[in-house]
Coordinates of C-alpha atoms in Angstrom, one line a residue:
X1 CA 70.9 85.5 26.5
X2 CA 69.5 88.1 24.2
X3 CA 69.3 87.5 20.5
X4 CA 72.7 87.7 19.0
X5 CA 74.2 88.5 15.6
X6 CA 77.8 87.8 14.7
X7 CA 80.4 85.5 16.3
X8 CA 81.3 85.8 20.0
X9 CA 85.0 85.9 20.8
X10 CA 85.8 85.4 24.5
X11 CA 89.1 87.1 25.5
X12 CA 90.6 85.5 28.7
X13 CA 93.8 86.8 30.4
X14 CA 95.8 83.8 31.6
X15 CA 95.5 84.9 35.2
X16 CA 91.7 84.4 34.9
X17 CA 92.3 80.8 33.9
X18 CA 95.1 79.8 36.3
X19 CA 93.4 79.2 39.6
X20 CA 89.7 78.9 38.6
X21 CA 88.0 75.5 39.1
X22 CA 87.0 73.8 35.9
X23 CA 83.4 74.1 37.0
X24 CA 83.7 77.9 36.9
X25 CA 85.2 77.8 33.4
X26 CA 82.4 75.5 32.3
X27 CA 79.8 78.0 33.8
X28 CA 81.5 80.8 31.8
X29 CA 81.2 78.6 28.7
X30 CA 77.5 77.8 29.3
X31 CA 76.5 81.4 30.1
X32 CA 78.5 83.4 27.6
X33 CA 78.2 80.9 24.7
X34 CA 81.5 81.9 23.0
X35 CA 82.3 80.7 19.5
X36 CA 86.0 81.0 20.0
X37 CA 88.4 81.5 22.9
X38 CA 91.3 83.9 22.8
X39 CA 93.9 83.4 25.5
X40 CA 95.6 86.8 25.7
X41 CA 99.3 87.3 25.2
X42 CA 101.8 88.8 24.6
X43 CA 103.7 86.5 27.0
X44 CA 103.7 82.7 26.2
X45 CA 101.3 81.0 28.6
X46 CA 101.1 77.3 27.5
X47 CA 99.4 76.0 30.7
X48 CA 96.6 78.6 30.5
X49 CA 96.2 77.8 26.8
X50 CA 95.9 74.0 27.6
X51 CA 93.4 74.7 30.4
X52 CA 91.2 76.8 28.0
X53 CA 91.3 74.1 25.4
X54 CA 90.3 71.5 28.0
X55 CA 87.5 73.4 29.7
X56 CA 85.7 75.1 26.7
X57 CA 83.8 73.5 23.9
X58 CA 84.8 76.3 21.4
X59 CA 88.2 76.3 19.7
X60 CA 90.9 78.3 21.4
X61 CA 94.0 80.1 20.2
X62 CA 96.9 81.9 21.9
X63 CA 98.8 84.3 19.6
X64 CA 102.3 83.7 21.1
X65 CA 101.9 80.0 20.4
X66 CA 100.7 80.4 16.8
X67 CA 102.3 77.9 14.4
X68 CA 101.8 76.8 10.8
X69 CA 104.9 77.3 8.8
X70 CA 106.8 80.4 8.2
X71 CA 103.9 82.7 7.6
X72 CA 103.8 85.7 9.9
X73 CA 100.0 85.7 10.0
X74 CA 97.6 82.8 10.2
X75 CA 93.9 82.8 9.5
X76 CA 91.3 81.4 11.9
X77 CA 87.7 80.7 10.8
X78 CA 85.2 81.2 13.6
X79 CA 81.7 79.7 13.2
X80 CA 78.7 80.6 15.3
X81 CA 76.0 78.2 16.4
X82 CA 74.0 78.6 13.2
X83 CA 77.0 77.8 11.0
X84 CA 77.8 81.3 9.9
X85 CA 81.5 81.9 9.5
X86 CA 83.9 84.8 9.9
X87 CA 87.6 84.9 9.4
X88 CA 90.2 86.7 11.6
X89 CA 93.9 86.8 11.2
X90 CA 96.3 86.1 14.2
X91 CA 99.9 87.2 14.4
X92 CA 102.4 85.9 17.0
X93 CA 103.8 89.3 17.5
X94 CA 104.8 92.6 15.9
X95 CA 108.2 91.0 15.3
X96 CA 106.6 88.3 13.2
X97 CA 104.8 91.0 11.1
X98 CA 108.0 92.9 10.7
X99 CA 109.8 89.8 9.4
X100 CA 107.7 89.7 6.3
X101 CA 105.3 92.6 5.9
X102 CA 104.5 91.7 2.3
X103 CA 103.4 88.2 3.3
X104 CA 101.3 89.7 6.1
X105 CA 99.7 92.2 3.8
X106 CA 98.9 89.4 1.3
X107 CA 97.3 87.3 4.1
X108 CA 95.2 90.1 5.4
X109 CA 94.0 91.0 2.0
X110 CA 92.1 94.1 1.1
X111 CA 88.7 95.2 0.0
X112 CA 85.9 92.8 0.9
X113 CA 88.5 90.2 1.9
X114 CA 90.2 92.1 4.7
X115 CA 89.8 90.9 8.2
X116 CA 90.6 91.9 11.8
X117 CA 94.1 91.1 13.0
X118 CA 94.8 89.8 16.5
X119 CA 98.2 91.0 17.7
X120 CA 98.7 91.2 21.5
X121 CA 101.7 93.5 21.6
X122 CA 100.1 96.3 19.8
X123 CA 99.8 98.9 22.5
X124 CA 99.7 102.6 23.2
X125 CA 102.4 104.4 25.2
X126 CA 101.7 107.7 27.0
X127 CA 104.5 110.2 27.3
X128 CA 103.3 112.7 30.0
X129 CA 106.2 115.1 29.5
X130 CA 105.4 115.4 25.8
X131 CA 101.7 115.3 26.4
X132 CA 101.3 112.7 23.6
X133 CA 100.4 109.1 23.1
X134 CA 102.3 106.9 20.6
X135 CA 101.2 103.6 19.0
X136 CA 103.7 100.7 19.4
X137 CA 104.5 99.1 16.1
X138 CA 103.0 101.9 14.0
X139 CA 105.7 101.6 11.3
X140 CA 105.2 97.8 11.1
X141 CA 101.4 98.2 10.8
X142 CA 101.7 100.9 8.2
X143 CA 104.0 98.6 6.1
X144 CA 101.7 95.5 6.5
X145 CA 98.3 97.1 6.1
X146 CA 96.7 98.5 2.9
X147 CA 96.2 102.2 2.4
X148 CA 92.8 103.8 1.7
X149 CA 90.9 101.6 4.1
X150 CA 90.4 100.8 7.8
X151 CA 92.0 97.7 9.2
X152 CA 90.9 96.5 12.7
X153 CA 93.5 95.3 15.2
X154 CA 92.5 93.5 18.3
X155 CA 94.9 93.5 21.2
X156 CA 95.0 92.2 24.8
X157 CA 97.5 94.9 25.7
X158 CA 94.8 97.6 25.8
X159 CA 91.7 97.4 28.1
X160 CA 88.4 96.2 26.6
X161 CA 87.0 99.7 26.7
X162 CA 89.7 101.0 24.3
X163 CA 88.6 101.9 20.8
X164 CA 90.5 104.4 18.7
X165 CA 91.3 105.0 15.0
X166 CA 94.9 105.8 14.2
X167 CA 95.7 107.4 10.8
X168 CA 99.3 106.6 9.7
X169 CA 101.6 107.5 6.8
X170 CA 102.4 104.4 4.6
X171 CA 105.7 102.8 5.3
X172 CA 106.9 105.3 7.9
X173 CA 104.0 104.9 10.3
X174 CA 104.1 108.6 11.2
X175 CA 100.8 109.5 13.0
X176 CA 98.6 111.9 11.0
X177 CA 95.7 111.9 13.4
X178 CA 93.8 109.9 16.0
X179 CA 90.0 109.7 16.3
X180 CA 89.1 109.1 19.9
X181 CA 85.3 108.8 20.0
X182 CA 84.1 106.7 17.0
X183 CA 80.8 106.5 15.3
X184 CA 79.5 103.4 13.5
X185 CA 80.9 104.5 10.1
X186 CA 84.6 105.3 10.1
X187 CA 87.0 105.8 7.2
X188 CA 90.6 106.8 6.4
X189 CA 91.7 110.4 6.1
X190 CA 92.4 109.8 2.4
X191 CA 93.4 107.1 -0.1
X192 CA 97.1 107.5 0.8
X193 CA 96.5 106.9 4.5
X194 CA 96.8 103.7 6.5
X195 CA 94.0 103.7 9.1
X196 CA 94.2 101.3 12.0
X197 CA 91.3 100.9 14.3
X198 CA 92.7 99.5 17.6
X199 CA 90.2 97.6 19.8
X200 CA 91.3 96.5 23.3
X201 CA 90.3 93.2 24.7
X202 CA 92.4 93.2 27.9
X203 CA 91.5 93.5 31.6
X204 CA 89.7 96.8 32.6
X205 CA 90.0 98.8 35.7
X206 CA 87.4 98.0 38.4
X207 CA 87.6 94.2 38.2
X208 CA 90.9 93.8 40.0
X209 CA 92.3 93.7 36.4
X210 CA 93.4 90.1 36.6
X211 CA 89.8 88.9 36.9
X212 CA 88.4 90.9 34.0
X213 CA 87.2 89.0 30.9
X214 CA 85.7 90.3 27.7
X215 CA 83.4 89.1 25.0
X216 CA 83.7 90.7 21.6
X217 CA 80.9 90.3 19.1
X218 CA 82.4 90.3 15.6
X219 CA 80.5 90.9 12.3
X220 CA 81.7 91.5 8.8
X221 CA 81.6 95.2 9.7
X222 CA 84.0 94.8 12.6
X223 CA 83.5 94.8 16.4
X224 CA 79.8 95.2 17.0
X225 CA 79.9 95.0 20.8
X226 CA 82.2 94.5 23.7
X227 CA 81.0 93.1 27.1
X228 CA 83.1 92.9 30.2
X229 CA 82.6 90.6 33.2
X230 CA 84.4 89.7 36.4
X231 CA 85.4 86.0 36.4
X232 CA 83.9 85.9 39.9
X233 CA 80.5 86.4 38.3
X234 CA 80.6 82.7 37.4
X235 CA 80.7 79.4 39.2
X236 CA 80.4 79.2 43.0
X237 CA 81.7 82.7 43.5
X238 CA 78.7 84.1 41.7
X239 CA 76.6 83.0 44.7
X240 CA 76.0 85.6 47.4
X241 CA 78.4 85.2 50.3
X242 CA 80.9 83.0 48.6
X243 CA 84.3 84.5 48.0
X244 CA 87.6 82.8 47.0
X245 CA 88.3 81.4 50.5
X246 CA 84.9 80.0 51.0
X247 CA 85.0 78.5 47.5
X248 CA 88.3 76.8 48.3
X249 CA 86.8 75.4 51.5
X250 CA 83.8 74.1 49.6
X251 CA 86.1 72.5 47.0
X252 CA 87.9 70.7 49.8
X253 CA 84.5 69.1 50.6
X254 CA 83.9 68.2 46.9
X255 CA 81.5 71.1 46.3
X256 CA 82.5 73.0 43.1
X257 CA 79.2 73.7 41.4
X258 CA 75.9 75.4 42.4
X259 CA 74.1 72.1 41.9
X260 CA 76.4 70.5 44.5
X261 CA 76.0 73.5 46.8
X262 CA 72.2 73.0 46.7
X263 CA 72.7 69.3 47.7
X264 CA 74.9 70.3 50.6
X265 CA 73.0 70.4 54.0
X266 CA 72.6 73.8 55.6
X267 CA 74.3 72.5 58.7
X268 CA 77.4 71.7 56.7
X269 CA 77.5 75.2 55.1
X270 CA 76.8 76.9 58.4
X271 CA 79.8 75.2 59.9
X272 CA 82.2 76.9 57.5
X273 CA 84.1 79.9 58.9
X274 CA 82.3 83.2 58.7
X275 CA 79.1 81.7 57.2
X276 CA 76.6 80.8 59.9
X277 CA 73.0 79.9 59.7
X278 CA 71.7 83.0 57.9
X279 CA 74.6 82.9 55.4
X280 CA 74.0 79.2 54.6
X281 CA 70.4 79.8 54.0
X282 CA 71.2 82.8 51.7
X283 CA 73.7 80.7 49.7
X284 CA 70.9 78.2 49.0
X285 CA 68.4 80.8 48.1
X286 CA 70.8 82.7 45.7
X287 CA 72.1 79.5 44.1
X288 CA 68.5 78.5 43.4
X289 CA 67.8 81.9 41.8
X290 CA 70.9 81.6 39.6
X291 CA 70.1 78.0 38.6
X292 CA 66.5 78.7 37.8
X293 CA 66.8 82.2 36.4
X294 CA 63.8 83.2 38.6
X295 CA 64.0 86.1 41.1
X296 CA 63.2 85.5 44.7
X297 CA 61.5 88.0 47.0
X298 CA 63.0 87.8 50.5
X299 CA 60.3 89.8 52.3
X300 CA 56.6 90.6 52.2
X301 CA 57.4 94.3 51.4
X302 CA 55.4 95.7 48.5
X303 CA 57.4 96.7 45.5
X304 CA 58.1 100.4 45.3
X305 CA 55.1 102.2 43.8
X306 CA 52.9 99.0 43.9
X307 CA 50.3 100.9 46.0
X308 CA 50.3 103.9 43.7
X309 CA 47.7 104.2 41.1
X310 CA 48.2 104.5 38.2
X311 CA 51.6 102.7 37.9
X312 CA 54.7 104.8 37.9
X313 CA 56.4 106.1 34.8
X314 CA 59.9 104.6 34.1
X315 CA 62.6 107.2 33.7
X316 CA 66.2 107.1 32.6
X317 CA 68.6 110.0 31.8
X318 CA 71.8 110.4 29.7
X319 CA 74.4 113.0 30.6
X320 CA 77.9 114.0 29.3
X321 CA 79.7 112.2 32.2
X322 CA 79.7 111.4 35.9
X323 CA 79.9 115.1 36.8
X324 CA 77.6 116.3 34.1
X325 CA 77.3 119.7 32.6
X326 CA 74.1 118.8 30.8
X327 CA 71.3 116.2 31.0
X328 CA 70.9 115.8 27.2
X329 CA 68.4 113.0 27.1
X330 CA 65.5 112.1 29.4
X331 CA 63.5 109.0 28.4
X332 CA 60.1 108.1 29.9
X333 CA 58.2 104.8 29.4
X334 CA 54.5 104.7 30.3
X335 CA 53.5 101.1 31.1
X336 CA 49.8 101.8 30.9
X337 CA 49.8 103.1 27.4
X338 CA 53.0 101.1 26.4
X339 CA 54.4 104.3 24.9
X340 CA 57.8 105.9 25.1
X341 CA 58.8 109.5 24.9
X342 CA 62.3 111.0 24.6
X343 CA 63.4 114.6 25.4
X344 CA 66.7 115.2 23.6
X345 CA 69.0 118.2 23.2
X346 CA 70.2 117.9 19.6
X347 CA 70.9 121.5 18.7
X348 CA 72.6 123.5 21.5
X349 CA 74.6 121.5 24.0
X350 CA 75.4 124.8 25.8
X351 CA 71.7 125.1 26.8
X352 CA 71.0 122.6 29.6
X353 CA 67.6 124.1 30.4
X354 CA 65.6 123.3 27.3
X355 CA 65.3 119.6 27.7
X356 CA 64.5 120.0 31.4
X357 CA 61.8 122.5 30.7
X358 CA 60.2 120.4 28.0
X359 CA 60.3 117.3 30.3
X360 CA 58.8 119.2 33.2
X361 CA 56.1 120.9 31.0
X362 CA 55.0 117.4 29.8
X363 CA 55.3 115.6 33.1
X364 CA 53.5 118.3 35.2
X365 CA 51.1 119.4 32.6
X366 CA 50.0 115.9 31.2
X367 CA 50.8 113.6 34.1
X368 CA 50.6 115.6 37.3
X369 CA 49.5 112.6 39.4
X370 CA 52.1 110.0 38.2
X371 CA 54.9 108.7 40.3
X372 CA 58.4 107.9 38.9
X373 CA 60.4 104.7 38.9
X374 CA 64.2 104.3 38.2
X375 CA 67.0 101.8 38.6
X376 CA 69.4 103.4 41.1
X377 CA 67.7 106.7 40.6
X378 CA 68.9 108.0 44.1
X379 CA 72.4 107.2 43.0
X380 CA 72.2 109.1 39.7
X381 CA 69.0 110.1 37.9
X382 CA 67.0 111.7 40.7
X383 CA 70.1 113.4 42.2
X384 CA 71.1 115.1 39.0
X385 CA 67.5 115.9 37.8
X386 CA 66.8 117.6 41.1
X387 CA 70.0 119.6 41.0
X388 CA 69.6 120.6 37.3
X389 CA 65.9 121.5 37.7
X390 CA 66.7 123.7 40.7
X391 CA 69.4 125.5 38.8
X392 CA 68.0 125.8 35.3
X393 CA 64.1 125.7 35.7
X394 CA 63.8 126.8 39.3
X395 CA 60.1 127.6 38.8
X396 CA 59.4 123.9 38.7
X397 CA 61.7 122.9 41.6
X398 CA 59.0 122.7 44.3
X399 CA 56.7 120.6 42.1
X400 CA 59.6 118.3 41.2
X401 CA 60.4 117.7 44.8
X402 CA 56.7 116.8 45.5
X403 CA 56.6 114.1 42.9
X404 CA 56.6 110.5 44.4
X405 CA 59.9 108.9 43.4
X406 CA 60.7 105.2 43.6
X407 CA 64.0 103.2 43.1
X408 CA 63.7 99.5 42.2
X409 CA 67.4 98.9 42.6
X410 CA 67.3 100.4 46.1
X411 CA 64.3 98.3 47.1
X412 CA 65.6 95.0 45.7
X413 CA 69.4 95.1 46.3
X414 CA 70.2 97.8 48.9
X415 CA 67.2 97.1 51.1
X416 CA 67.6 93.3 50.7
X417 CA 64.0 92.7 49.5
X418 CA 65.0 90.4 46.6
X419 CA 67.6 88.2 45.1
X420 CA 68.2 88.7 41.4
X421 CA 69.4 86.2 38.7
X422 CA 71.8 88.6 36.9
X423 CA 75.5 87.9 37.1
X424 CA 75.7 91.5 38.3
X425 CA 73.0 93.9 39.5
X426 CA 73.4 96.2 36.5
X427 CA 69.9 96.7 35.0
X428 CA 71.1 95.2 31.6
X429 CA 72.4 92.0 33.3
X430 CA 69.3 91.5 35.4
X431 CA 66.8 92.2 32.5
X432 CA 68.8 89.9 30.2
X433 CA 68.6 87.1 32.8
X434 CA 64.9 87.7 33.1
X435 CA 64.3 87.3 29.3
X436 CA 64.3 91.0 28.1
X437 CA 65.3 91.3 24.5
X438 CA 67.0 94.6 23.9
X439 CA 67.5 96.6 20.7
X440 CA 71.2 95.6 20.5
X441 CA 72.4 99.1 20.2
X442 CA 75.9 98.1 21.4
X443 CA 75.9 101.2 23.7
X444 CA 76.3 101.7 27.4
X445 CA 76.2 104.8 29.6
X446 CA 79.9 105.6 29.1
X447 CA 79.6 105.3 25.3
X448 CA 76.7 107.7 25.2
X449 CA 78.4 110.2 27.5
X450 CA 81.6 110.1 25.4
X451 CA 79.6 110.6 22.2
X452 CA 77.9 113.7 23.6
X453 CA 81.2 115.0 24.8
X454 CA 82.5 114.8 21.3
X455 CA 79.3 116.6 20.1
X456 CA 80.0 119.4 22.6
X457 CA 83.6 119.7 21.5
X458 CA 83.4 119.3 17.7
X459 CA 79.7 119.5 16.7
X460 CA 79.9 115.9 15.3
X461 CA 76.3 114.7 15.6
X462 CA 75.4 111.5 17.3
X463 CA 73.4 108.7 15.7
X464 CA 70.4 110.1 17.5
X465 CA 68.1 107.2 16.8
X466 CA 70.6 104.7 18.1
X467 CA 71.1 106.6 21.3
X468 CA 67.4 107.1 21.8
X469 CA 66.9 103.4 21.4
X470 CA 69.5 102.7 24.1
X471 CA 67.7 105.0 26.6
X472 CA 64.4 103.4 25.7
X473 CA 65.8 100.0 26.3
X474 CA 66.7 101.0 29.8
X475 CA 63.2 102.3 30.5
X476 CA 61.4 99.2 29.1
X477 CA 63.9 96.8 30.7
X478 CA 63.2 98.5 34.1
X479 CA 59.5 97.7 33.7
X480 CA 60.2 94.2 32.6
X481 CA 62.2 93.6 35.8
X482 CA 59.5 95.2 37.8
X483 CA 56.8 92.9 36.5
X484 CA 58.9 89.8 37.0
X485 CA 59.5 90.8 40.6
X486 CA 55.8 91.4 41.1
X487 CA 55.2 87.7 40.1
X488 CA 58.2 86.4 42.0
X489 CA 57.7 83.9 44.9
X490 CA 58.3 85.2 48.4
X491 CA 60.5 83.3 50.8
X492 CA 58.3 82.0 53.6
X493 CA 59.4 81.1 57.1
X494 CA 57.7 77.8 56.6
X495 CA 59.8 77.0 53.6
X496 CA 63.1 77.0 55.4
X497 CA 64.2 75.1 58.5
X498 CA 67.5 74.7 60.2
X499 CA 68.3 71.7 62.3
X500 CA 64.6 71.0 62.6
X501 CA 63.8 74.5 63.9
X502 CA 61.8 76.8 61.7
X503 CA 63.5 80.1 60.8
X504 CA 62.1 83.1 62.6
X505 CA 60.5 85.1 59.9
X506 CA 60.7 86.3 56.3
X507 CA 62.5 89.5 57.6
X508 CA 65.1 87.3 59.2
X509 CA 65.7 85.8 55.7
X510 CA 66.1 89.2 54.2
X511 CA 68.5 90.2 56.9
X512 CA 70.7 87.3 56.0
X513 CA 71.0 88.6 52.4
X514 CA 72.8 91.7 53.2
X515 CA 76.2 90.2 52.7
X516 CA 74.8 88.5 49.6
X517 CA 73.8 91.7 47.9
X518 CA 77.0 93.4 48.8
X519 CA 79.1 90.5 47.5
X520 CA 77.1 90.2 44.3
X521 CA 77.4 94.0 43.5
X522 CA 80.9 94.8 44.8
X523 CA 82.5 92.3 42.5
X524 CA 80.9 93.9 39.4
X525 CA 81.6 97.4 40.6
X526 CA 78.0 98.2 39.8
X527 CA 76.4 99.0 43.2
X528 CA 76.9 102.7 42.7
X529 CA 76.0 102.8 39.0
X530 CA 72.8 103.3 37.0
X531 CA 71.6 101.0 34.3
X532 CA 74.3 102.2 31.9
X533 CA 77.0 101.3 34.5
X534 CA 77.7 104.8 35.6
X535 CA 79.8 104.7 38.7
X536 CA 80.9 106.9 41.5
X537 CA 77.5 108.2 42.7
X538 CA 76.4 108.0 46.3
X539 CA 73.0 106.5 47.2
X540 CA 70.4 107.5 49.7
X541 CA 70.1 105.1 52.6
X542 CA 66.6 103.7 53.0
X543 CA 67.0 103.8 56.8
X544 CA 68.3 107.3 57.1
X545 CA 65.2 109.2 58.1
X546 CA 64.8 112.2 55.9
X547 CA 66.6 110.6 52.9
X548 CA 64.1 107.9 52.1
X549 CA 63.9 106.0 48.9
X550 CA 60.3 107.2 48.5
X551 CA 59.4 110.9 48.5
X552 CA 56.3 112.9 48.1
X553 CA 54.1 110.1 49.5
X554 CA 52.2 112.2 52.0
X555 CA 49.1 111.9 49.8
X556 CA 48.8 108.2 50.5

């Protein structure tokens, strides 16, 4: 895990607890290191709550089961591993708040004593015919919360990506305004306004919803960071080629952990339906990678750009969305000089050409012989850079096309050359598993895109240093993963045998990993995303003739 600040609150929907083996829950506990467990409401789920209390070391709470007298709000103290403490308040429901708003207000406090409130039936309702969204319980919240300040509400009824600031009239709860894209510093409209920052913690789209879990990092300043995971990223189902049915069949044989899987003979695994010899070997290989945290190269293929001298430049871009109107940041890390350079459009978001021109001037003028390296660049970065350069700086289009371009994600995952220790194949997850310590910006690709969209609409400037640090993290993390893969051991034919017969070749081993890579990425929804989890982009097939993962290599 990367260095952490604040306490970690793990939000689990009851459905993610119900049918998972205890070994999977224990793996979640070890990996995510939560300081407290929040079993989401608003419905009462006593069995899920009991399961969480039994499986996790950290204390658990379930708002619908909150007890402790007649008080509508109860305080919980959460302590991190270093003994630092943070208080949150938990309400059974909006109905409990409504029963005694004065007592609730007293418990929540104000000024430096105010705390986040957990209340699972705080939700938004969209009214399509009126083209408006309302906040459930706005009148109750306005009556219970102090005016002139911002109070944070955490709710499992909104997805973990939800974060909006509602400004309400005291007592009546009439909505005066809603801030949709928030900066680090937020405040009320005025001293007579009750401002409620609603943070979701519930399941998000793309994880089959019922399987999505979230970790909220809380500090004295509020929610510092939200991470989402698929529950299948843990336990046996994290291993390539093992889905729910195979996990059930293994459990019937007493195999519920990766350690037990590694102790199971390949012949036994191969005898399971739809597994076979290659699948069994891949299970062992990937379980070893996950247990040791060390990547494994499956073939003798050189890393992309390994034969290029000097080493490639690491590139990452930020846009205003999946169908961008502007590439507003281009980051470049030079591993030779250990320097980073950012090209950022801070002044005129209607001018997509200036950043591209500055980037091409520098790249072609100062580094005409350098290749480029990305993580899923053919799914996003290279595709959009090529299209935008051709449109906005066409005089550089031919030179851009001739630059050698490499894609480490394509080489490792899509071309089955390596198994990676990340719980997903997003760059952040892989780099974190390999020991990269990021700048803890709390951003992802969606957050940077949303922030720039707001800049386009309103002129509200971004925290530029923070967003540049996020892009720099991606570039440096890419090179960190590259170096670790350079040093990774390669699976040898002599290392694996099956029934006393040596496997045919290293390439045979790589072929067996195809279902593995697909399984490990499809669960996370990240196989068509860049390092910031941008989705929806198609990728070039490394076996498709003209559309190769390497271009401009005729000079080799």
